XYZ file of C-alpha atoms in Angstrom:
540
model
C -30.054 -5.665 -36.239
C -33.482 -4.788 -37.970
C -35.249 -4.852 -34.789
C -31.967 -2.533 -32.657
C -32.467 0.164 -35.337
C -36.661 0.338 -35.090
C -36.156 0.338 -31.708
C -33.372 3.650 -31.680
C -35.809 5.250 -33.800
C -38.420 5.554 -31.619
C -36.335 7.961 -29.703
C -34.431 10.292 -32.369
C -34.756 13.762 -32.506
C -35.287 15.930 -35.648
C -33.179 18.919 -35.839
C -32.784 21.420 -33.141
C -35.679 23.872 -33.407
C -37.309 21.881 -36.066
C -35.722 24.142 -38.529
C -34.931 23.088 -42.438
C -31.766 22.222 -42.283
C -29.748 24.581 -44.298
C -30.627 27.161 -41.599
C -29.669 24.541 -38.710
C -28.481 27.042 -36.209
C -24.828 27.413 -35.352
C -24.900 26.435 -31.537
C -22.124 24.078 -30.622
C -23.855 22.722 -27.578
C -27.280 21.945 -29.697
C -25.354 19.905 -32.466
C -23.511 17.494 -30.080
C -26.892 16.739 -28.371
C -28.152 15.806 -32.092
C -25.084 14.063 -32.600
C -24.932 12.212 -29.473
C -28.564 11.147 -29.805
C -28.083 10.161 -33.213
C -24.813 8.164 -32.267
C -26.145 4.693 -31.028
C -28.404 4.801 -34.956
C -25.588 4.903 -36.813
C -23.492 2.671 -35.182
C -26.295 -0.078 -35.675
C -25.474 1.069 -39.378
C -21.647 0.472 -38.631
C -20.669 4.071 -38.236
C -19.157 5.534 -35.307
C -18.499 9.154 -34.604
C -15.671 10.951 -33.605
C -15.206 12.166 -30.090
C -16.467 15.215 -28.868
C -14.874 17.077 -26.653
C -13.996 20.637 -24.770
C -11.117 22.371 -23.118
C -7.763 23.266 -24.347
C -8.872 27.352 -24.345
C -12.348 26.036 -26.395
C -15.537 26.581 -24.303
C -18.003 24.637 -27.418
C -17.496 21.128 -28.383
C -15.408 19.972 -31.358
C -14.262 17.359 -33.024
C -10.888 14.965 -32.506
C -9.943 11.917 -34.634
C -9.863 8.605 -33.259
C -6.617 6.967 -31.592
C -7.072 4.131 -34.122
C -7.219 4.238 -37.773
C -7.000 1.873 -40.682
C -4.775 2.194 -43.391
C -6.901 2.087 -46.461
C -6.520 2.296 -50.234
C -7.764 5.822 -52.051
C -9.750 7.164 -51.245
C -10.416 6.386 -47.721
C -8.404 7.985 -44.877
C -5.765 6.658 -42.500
C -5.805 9.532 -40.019
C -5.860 8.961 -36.412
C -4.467 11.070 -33.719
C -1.308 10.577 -31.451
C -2.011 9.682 -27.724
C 1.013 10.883 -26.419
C 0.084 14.653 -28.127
C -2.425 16.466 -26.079
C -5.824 16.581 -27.907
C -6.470 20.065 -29.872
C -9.163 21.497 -31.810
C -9.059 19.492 -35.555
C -9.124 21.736 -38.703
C -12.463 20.687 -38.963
C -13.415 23.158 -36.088
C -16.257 23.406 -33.786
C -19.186 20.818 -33.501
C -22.091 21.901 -36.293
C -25.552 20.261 -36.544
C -25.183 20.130 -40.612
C -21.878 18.005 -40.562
C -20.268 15.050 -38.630
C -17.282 12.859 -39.153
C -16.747 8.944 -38.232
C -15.137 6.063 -39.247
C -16.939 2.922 -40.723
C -16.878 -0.719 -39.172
C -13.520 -1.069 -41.105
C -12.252 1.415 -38.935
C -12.008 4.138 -41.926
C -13.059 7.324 -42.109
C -16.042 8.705 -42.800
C -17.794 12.570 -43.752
C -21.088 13.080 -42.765
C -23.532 15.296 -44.559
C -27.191 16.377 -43.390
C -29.301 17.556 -45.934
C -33.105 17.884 -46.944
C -34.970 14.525 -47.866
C -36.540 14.761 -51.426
C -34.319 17.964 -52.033
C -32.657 18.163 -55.203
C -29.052 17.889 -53.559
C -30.141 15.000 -52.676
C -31.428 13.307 -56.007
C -27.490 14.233 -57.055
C -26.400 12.313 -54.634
C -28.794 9.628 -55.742
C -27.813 10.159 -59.168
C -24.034 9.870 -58.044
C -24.215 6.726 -56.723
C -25.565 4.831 -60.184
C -22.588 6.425 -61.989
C -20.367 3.409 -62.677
C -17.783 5.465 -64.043
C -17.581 7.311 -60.729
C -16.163 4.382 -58.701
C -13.700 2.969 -61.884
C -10.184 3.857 -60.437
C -9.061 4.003 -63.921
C -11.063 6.653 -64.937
C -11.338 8.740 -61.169
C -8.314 7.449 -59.069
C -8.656 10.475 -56.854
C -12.323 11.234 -56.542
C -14.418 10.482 -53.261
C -17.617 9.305 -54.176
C -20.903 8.839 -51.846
C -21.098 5.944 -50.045
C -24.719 5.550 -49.147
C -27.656 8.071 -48.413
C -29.648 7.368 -44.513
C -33.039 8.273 -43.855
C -33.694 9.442 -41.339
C -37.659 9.862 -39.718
C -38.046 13.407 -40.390
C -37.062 15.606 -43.272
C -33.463 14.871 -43.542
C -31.073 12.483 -44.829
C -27.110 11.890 -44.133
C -25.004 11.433 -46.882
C -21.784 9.422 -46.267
C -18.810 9.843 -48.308
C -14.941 8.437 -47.656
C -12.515 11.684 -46.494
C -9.129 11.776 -46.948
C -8.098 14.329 -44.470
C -9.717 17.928 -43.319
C -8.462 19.891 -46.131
C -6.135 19.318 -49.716
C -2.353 21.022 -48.921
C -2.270 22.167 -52.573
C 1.252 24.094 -51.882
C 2.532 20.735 -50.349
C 3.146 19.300 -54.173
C 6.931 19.393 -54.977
C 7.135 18.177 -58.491
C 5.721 19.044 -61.648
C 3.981 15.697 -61.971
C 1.917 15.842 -58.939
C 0.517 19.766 -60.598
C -0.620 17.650 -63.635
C -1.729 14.704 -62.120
C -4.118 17.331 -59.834
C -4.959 19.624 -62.730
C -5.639 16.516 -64.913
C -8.019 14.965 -61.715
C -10.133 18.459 -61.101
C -10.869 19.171 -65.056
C -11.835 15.421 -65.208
C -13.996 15.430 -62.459
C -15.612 19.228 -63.097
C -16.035 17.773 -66.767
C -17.778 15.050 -65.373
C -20.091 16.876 -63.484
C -20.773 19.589 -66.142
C -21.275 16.471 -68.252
C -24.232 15.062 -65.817
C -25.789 18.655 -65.450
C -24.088 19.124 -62.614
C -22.675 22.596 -62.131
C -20.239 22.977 -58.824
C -21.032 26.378 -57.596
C -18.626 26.852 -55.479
C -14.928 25.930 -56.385
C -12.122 26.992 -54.173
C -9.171 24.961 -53.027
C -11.094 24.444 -49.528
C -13.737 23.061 -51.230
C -13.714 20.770 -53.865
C -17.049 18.953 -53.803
C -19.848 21.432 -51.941
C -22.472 23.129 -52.758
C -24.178 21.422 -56.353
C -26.862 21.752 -58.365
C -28.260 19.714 -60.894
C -30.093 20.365 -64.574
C -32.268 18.777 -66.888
C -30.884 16.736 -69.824
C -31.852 17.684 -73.219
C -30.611 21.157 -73.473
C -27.141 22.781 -74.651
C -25.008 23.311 -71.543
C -24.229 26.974 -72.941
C -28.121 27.501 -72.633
C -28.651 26.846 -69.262
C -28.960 30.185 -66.947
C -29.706 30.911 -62.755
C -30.687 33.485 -60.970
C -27.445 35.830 -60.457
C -27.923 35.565 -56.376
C -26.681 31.904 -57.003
C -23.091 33.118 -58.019
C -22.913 35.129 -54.193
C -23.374 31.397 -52.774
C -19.641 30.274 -50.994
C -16.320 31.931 -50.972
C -15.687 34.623 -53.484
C -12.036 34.521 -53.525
C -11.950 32.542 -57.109
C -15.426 33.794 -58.182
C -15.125 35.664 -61.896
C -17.374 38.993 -61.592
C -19.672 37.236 -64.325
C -22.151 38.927 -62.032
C -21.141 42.091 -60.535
C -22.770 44.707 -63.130
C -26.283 43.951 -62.226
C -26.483 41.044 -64.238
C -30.265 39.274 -63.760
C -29.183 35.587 -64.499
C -25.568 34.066 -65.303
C -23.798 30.619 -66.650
C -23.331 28.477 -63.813
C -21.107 26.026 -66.073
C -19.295 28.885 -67.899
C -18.936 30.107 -63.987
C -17.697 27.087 -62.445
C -14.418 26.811 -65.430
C -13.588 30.478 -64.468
C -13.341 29.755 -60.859
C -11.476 26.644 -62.017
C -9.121 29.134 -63.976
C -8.442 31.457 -61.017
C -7.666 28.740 -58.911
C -4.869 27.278 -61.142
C -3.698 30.516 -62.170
C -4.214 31.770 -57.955
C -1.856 28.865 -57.328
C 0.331 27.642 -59.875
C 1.112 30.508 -62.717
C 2.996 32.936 -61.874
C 0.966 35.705 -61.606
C 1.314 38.553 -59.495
C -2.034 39.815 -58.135
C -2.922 41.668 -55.031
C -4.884 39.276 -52.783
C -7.497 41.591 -51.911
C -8.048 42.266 -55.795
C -8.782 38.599 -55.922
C -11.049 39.229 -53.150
C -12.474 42.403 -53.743
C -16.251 41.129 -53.302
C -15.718 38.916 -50.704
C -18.239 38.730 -47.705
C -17.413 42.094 -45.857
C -17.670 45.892 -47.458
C -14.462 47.013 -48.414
C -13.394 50.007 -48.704
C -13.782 52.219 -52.289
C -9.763 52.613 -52.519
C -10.272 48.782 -52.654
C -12.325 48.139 -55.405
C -11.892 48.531 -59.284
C -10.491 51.909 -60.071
C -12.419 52.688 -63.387
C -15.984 52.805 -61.181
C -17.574 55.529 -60.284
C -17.066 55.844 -56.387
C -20.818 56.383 -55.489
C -21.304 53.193 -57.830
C -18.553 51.160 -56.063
C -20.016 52.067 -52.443
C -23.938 50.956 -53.944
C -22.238 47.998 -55.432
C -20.449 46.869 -52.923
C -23.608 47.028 -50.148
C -25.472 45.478 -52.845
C -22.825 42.630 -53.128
C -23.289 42.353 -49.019
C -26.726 42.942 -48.710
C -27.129 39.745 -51.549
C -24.971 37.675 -49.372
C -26.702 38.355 -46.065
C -29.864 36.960 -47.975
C -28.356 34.127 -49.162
C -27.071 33.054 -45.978
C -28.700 34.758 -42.656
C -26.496 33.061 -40.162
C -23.526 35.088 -41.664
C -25.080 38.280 -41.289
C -24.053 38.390 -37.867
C -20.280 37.513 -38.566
C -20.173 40.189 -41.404
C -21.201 42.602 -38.847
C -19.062 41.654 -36.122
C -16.139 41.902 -38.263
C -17.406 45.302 -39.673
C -17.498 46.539 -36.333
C -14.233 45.632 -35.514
C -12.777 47.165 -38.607
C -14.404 50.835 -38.335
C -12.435 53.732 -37.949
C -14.126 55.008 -34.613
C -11.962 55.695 -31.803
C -14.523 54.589 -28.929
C -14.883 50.957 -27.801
C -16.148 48.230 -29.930
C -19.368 47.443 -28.113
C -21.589 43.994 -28.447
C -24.062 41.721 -26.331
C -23.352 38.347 -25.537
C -26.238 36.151 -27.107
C -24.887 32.980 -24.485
C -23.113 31.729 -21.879
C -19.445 32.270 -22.617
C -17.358 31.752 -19.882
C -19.974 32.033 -17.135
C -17.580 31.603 -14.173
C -15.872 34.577 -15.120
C -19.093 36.411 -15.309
C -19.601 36.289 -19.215
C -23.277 35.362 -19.467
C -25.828 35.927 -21.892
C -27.109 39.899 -22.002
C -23.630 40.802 -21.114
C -21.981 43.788 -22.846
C -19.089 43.599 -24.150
C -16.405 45.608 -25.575
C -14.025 43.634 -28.189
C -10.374 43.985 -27.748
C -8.957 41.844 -31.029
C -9.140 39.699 -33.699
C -8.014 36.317 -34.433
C -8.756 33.069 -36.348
C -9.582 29.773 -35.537
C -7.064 28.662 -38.150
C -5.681 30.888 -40.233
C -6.466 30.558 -43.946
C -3.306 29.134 -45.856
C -1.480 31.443 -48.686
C 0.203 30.196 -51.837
C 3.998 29.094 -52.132
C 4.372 32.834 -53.068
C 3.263 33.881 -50.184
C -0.215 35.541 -51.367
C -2.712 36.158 -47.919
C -5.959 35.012 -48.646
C -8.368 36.515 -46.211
C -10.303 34.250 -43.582
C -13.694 35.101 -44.315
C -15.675 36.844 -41.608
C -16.716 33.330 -39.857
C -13.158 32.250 -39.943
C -12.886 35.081 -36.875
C -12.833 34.576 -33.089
C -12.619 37.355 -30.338
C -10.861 38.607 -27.463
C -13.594 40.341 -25.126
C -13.506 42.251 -21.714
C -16.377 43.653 -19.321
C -16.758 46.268 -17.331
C -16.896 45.899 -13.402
C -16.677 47.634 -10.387
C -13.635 47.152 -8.322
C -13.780 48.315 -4.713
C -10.801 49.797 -2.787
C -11.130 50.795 0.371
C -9.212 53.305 2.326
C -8.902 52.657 6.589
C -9.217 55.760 8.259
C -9.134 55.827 12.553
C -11.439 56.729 15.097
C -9.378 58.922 18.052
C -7.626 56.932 19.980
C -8.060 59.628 23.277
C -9.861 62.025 24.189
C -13.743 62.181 24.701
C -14.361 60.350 21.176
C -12.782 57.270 21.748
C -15.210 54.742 21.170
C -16.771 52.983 24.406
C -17.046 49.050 24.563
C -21.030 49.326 25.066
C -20.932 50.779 21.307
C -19.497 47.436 19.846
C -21.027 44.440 19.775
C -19.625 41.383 17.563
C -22.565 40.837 15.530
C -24.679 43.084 13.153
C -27.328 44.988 14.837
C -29.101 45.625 11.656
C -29.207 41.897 11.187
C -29.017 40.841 14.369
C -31.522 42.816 16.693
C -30.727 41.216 20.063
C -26.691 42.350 19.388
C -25.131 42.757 22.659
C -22.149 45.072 23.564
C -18.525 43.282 23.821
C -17.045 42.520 26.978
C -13.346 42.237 27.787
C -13.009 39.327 28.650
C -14.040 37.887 24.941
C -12.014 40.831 23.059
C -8.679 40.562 21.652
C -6.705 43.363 19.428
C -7.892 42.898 15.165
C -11.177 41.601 16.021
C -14.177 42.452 13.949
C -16.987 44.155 15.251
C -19.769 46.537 14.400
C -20.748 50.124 15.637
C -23.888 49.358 17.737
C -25.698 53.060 18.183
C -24.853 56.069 15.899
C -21.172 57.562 16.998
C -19.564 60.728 15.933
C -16.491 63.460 16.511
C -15.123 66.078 14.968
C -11.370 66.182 13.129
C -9.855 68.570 11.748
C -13.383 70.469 11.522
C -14.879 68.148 10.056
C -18.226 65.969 11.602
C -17.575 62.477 10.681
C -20.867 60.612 11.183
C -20.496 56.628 11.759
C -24.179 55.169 12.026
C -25.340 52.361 13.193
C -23.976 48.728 11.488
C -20.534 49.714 9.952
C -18.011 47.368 10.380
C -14.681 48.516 11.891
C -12.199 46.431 13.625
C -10.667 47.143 16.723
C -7.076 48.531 16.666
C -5.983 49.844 20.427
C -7.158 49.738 23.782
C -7.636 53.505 24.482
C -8.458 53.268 28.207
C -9.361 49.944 31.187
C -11.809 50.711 34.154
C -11.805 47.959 36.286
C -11.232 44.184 35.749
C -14.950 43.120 35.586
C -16.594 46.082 34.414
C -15.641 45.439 30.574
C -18.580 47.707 29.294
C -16.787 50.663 30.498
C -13.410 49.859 28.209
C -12.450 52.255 25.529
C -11.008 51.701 22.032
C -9.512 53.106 18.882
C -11.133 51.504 15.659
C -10.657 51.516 12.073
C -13.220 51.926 9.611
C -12.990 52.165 6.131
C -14.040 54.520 2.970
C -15.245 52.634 0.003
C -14.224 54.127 -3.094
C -15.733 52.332 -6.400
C -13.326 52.172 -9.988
C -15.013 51.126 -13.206
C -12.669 48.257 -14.133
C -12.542 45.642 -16.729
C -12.708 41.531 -16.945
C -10.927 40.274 -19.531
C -12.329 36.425 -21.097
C -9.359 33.773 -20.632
C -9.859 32.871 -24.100
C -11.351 34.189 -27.628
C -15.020 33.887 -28.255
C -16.486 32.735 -30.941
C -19.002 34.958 -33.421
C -21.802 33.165 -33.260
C -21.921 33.889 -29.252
C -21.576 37.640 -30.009
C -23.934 40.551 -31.753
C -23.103 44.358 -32.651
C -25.644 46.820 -30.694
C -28.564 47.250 -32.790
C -29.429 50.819 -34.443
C -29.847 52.994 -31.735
C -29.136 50.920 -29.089
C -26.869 52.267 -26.258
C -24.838 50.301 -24.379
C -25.002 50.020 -20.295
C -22.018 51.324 -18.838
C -22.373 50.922 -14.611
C -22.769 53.691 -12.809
C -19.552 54.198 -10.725
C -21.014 55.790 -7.094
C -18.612 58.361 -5.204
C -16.902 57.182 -1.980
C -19.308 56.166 0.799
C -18.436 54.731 4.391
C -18.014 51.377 3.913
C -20.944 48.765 5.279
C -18.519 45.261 4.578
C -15.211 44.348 5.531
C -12.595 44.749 2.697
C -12.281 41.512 0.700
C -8.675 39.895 0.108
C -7.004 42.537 -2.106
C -9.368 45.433 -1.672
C -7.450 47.218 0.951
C -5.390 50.153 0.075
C -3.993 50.390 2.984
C -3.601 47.661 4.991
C -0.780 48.238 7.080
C -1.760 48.340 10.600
């Protein structure tokens, strides 16, 4: 087994780009080829990922549980999906280079972690896994401690920890009991943590073990400050605004037991608040009518881009999605434009460089409310959308040449194959000619109707309709005919996608960028045969 897993390494990749990998980029496509290279390594470690897959309406890999699953005690998972129920896009969501999911060689499942080797995140995890207390089911029944820490060859290390499911269903619980019980299990754990120097950072009912940072011993936990840019770090939707009047440095202990308290009170007291109250700073600028009503509104405006502008720091990757969903949510009446940054689509003709105009909104899943039936809003990466793009359609109008007269159209001015492609085209005899057949004008014809010159040069494709007049049985070259020919009139149309795109494959024009509508040309004589559908008049 030593030997198999030397062996694997030799051929592992680091992370795509060779970036840290908090800033791991986003691409679907470029985290299952980590994954899948990294697959055969951990199985020789006796883990083995989930599928991968695409379709159902998703163009970008994500992940499905297993078929099979074993039934294990807390706090490992027995969840395994149905064979006879078509596979769909998991809760977890699309594939992501920073996190996987597996099941061990017990057959139980399994979250996977990457994070920075030597990082302090990862001495936590370190320290985690010499807490004896941690794994006494007496004392934490219903915490999911680390399994093991991998190293990998580069900078980065997968931590491994037991999951119970995608998310906790915290309206599922029907008794009083089960309110304690989970009220008694998060201040026991968060006192736990606070008690190692561990502050949370990021509570919310989503996420209940994320984003952690650790302290030195020694010192009074009310003494302990961070730099207030820490607090913008996660979802906001149970943050206290500890920092939100341009505080330098903040609590993160005394932080984490207020977001603690809004989340109880958020979903068990009854209290009734205005979701977007709760949410007021939340990712995306709101509007003033929004925010606190005692501010000043220039101050709520500043305060609010400040709030925006500290989170786009923070996290660059969600600057995009904050400005997508800006964009969609501004008053203007004129279409929503933005540039594909990929291939989305690319059969329809939705490639990378395309402009697009965005025609709605939706979510990938929809974030849950309360039993009271309080909204709490997806945040802007929670959102997908429905695009379109221009094209030209062609219609094309017939129109006939006379069908008597000096201007019918002689057989030595048709010949069957393109003269401008085709320089040795010779004229069409009658013996080889039947009524609908396609041919091409071989020298520059004209008349006159109705006043008017119509010019037909050499080239144009017309088909013939009518035999206009016969001299002699083998003198074919001196045959007449009536033709159609066409008018080719050009409609800026649009393309709509079959299915919603994600924001990661999309970005808002830059400042000052204008977008490239096609120029729609007027009617010309036509120089191709109509295409199934173009014809607007088709009857013959």
């Amino acid at each position: 087994m030593g030997a198999t897993k030397t062996s694997l390494t030799e051929y592992l990749p680091d992370l795509p780009n060779g970036r840290h990998c908090s800033e791991a980029p986003n691409s679907a496509f470029e985290a299952q080829r980590f994954w899948m290279a990294y697959s055969p390594w951990l199985a020789a470690h006796g883990y083995t990922l989930f599928d991968m897959v695409t379709g159902n309406g998703y163009m970008i890999p994500y992940w499905v549980p297993p078929l099979v699953a074993v039934s294990a005690p807390v706090p490992y998972a027995f969840y395994h999906r149905d064979e006879n129920v078509p596979v769909t896009p998991w809760l977890m969501g699309a594939v992501e280079t920073r996190f996987a999911f597996a099941q061990d060689a017990q057959g139980r499942n399994i979250a996977i972690k990457v994070i920075e080797s030597d990082s302090e995140e990862e001495k936590i995890y370190q320290h985690l896994l010499h807490c004896s207390e941690l794994f006494d089911p007496d004392t934490f029944a219903s915490v999911l401690p680390p399994i093991c820490i991998l190293r990998s060859t580069y900078r980065f290390s997968f931590v491994l920890m037991p999951m119970w499911g995608d998310r906790p269903f915290i309206k599922s619980m029907k008794t009083v009991r089960q309110v304690m019980d989970f009220m008694t299990d998060m201040l026991r754990g968060l006192s736990f943590l606070h008690d190692q120097r561990i502050a949370h950072r990021d509570i919310a009912h989503t996420n209940l073990i994320s984003t952690i940072s650790q302290f030195p011993s020694g010192q009074p936990i009310e003494s302990y400050r961070s730099p207030s840019t820490e607090a913008f770090i996660g979802w906001d939707c149970f943050h206290p605004w500890d920092v939100y009047q341009g505080e330098f440095d903040y609590n993160p202990f005394a932080f984490d037991v207020a977001c603690l308290g809004k989340l109880f009170m958020l979903r068990f007291a009854e209290y009734d608040c205005v979701a977007a109250e709760m949410q007021v700073f939340e990712f995306r600028i709101r509007s003033p009518d929004v925010l606190h009503k005692g501010l000043n509104p220039a101050y709520k405006v500043a305060m609010s881009k400040s709030v925006a502008n500290r989170h786009i720091a923070i996290n660059p990757d969600m600057a995009r999605a904050i400005a997508l969903d800006a964009l969609w949510r501004a008053q203007s009446a004129g279409p929503k434009y933005a540039i594909l940054t990929a291939d989305w689509g690319a059969d329809q003709g939705f490639k990378a460089g395309t402009l697009v105009i965005i025609e709605n909104q939706a979510t990938v899943s929809r974030s849950p409310g309360d039993a009271r039936g309080i909204h709490i809003e997806p945040r802007p990466d929670e959102y997908t959308y429905k695009i379109k793009k221009y094209k030209i359609r062609h219609s094309f109008h017939s129109f006939m040449s006379p069908a008597f007269g000096k201007d019918v159209i002689p057989s030595r001015n048709l010949s069957f194959t393109n003269p401008l492609a085709d320089l040795a085209a010779q004229p069409i005899t009658w013996s080889d000619t039947e009524m609908g057949s396609a041919v091409y004008v071989l020298h520059n014809i004209e008349w006159t109707e109705r006043g008017r010159l119509i010019k037909i040069p050499r080239g144009t494709p017309c088909t013939i309709e009518k035999l206009a007049s016969r001299v002699g049985s083998q003198q074919g070259v001196r045959n007449t005919y009536q033709c159609r020919f066409w008018m080719q009139h050009n409609i800026l149309d649009f393309d709509t996608s079959n299915s919603h795109t994600f924001w990661m494959y999309l970005r808002p024009l830059a400042h000052g960028e204008q977008p490239t509508i096609p120029k729609v040309h007027p009617p010309s004589l036509a120089r191709r045969f109509p295409g199934p559908g173009e014809e607007f008049n088709p009857s013959r």
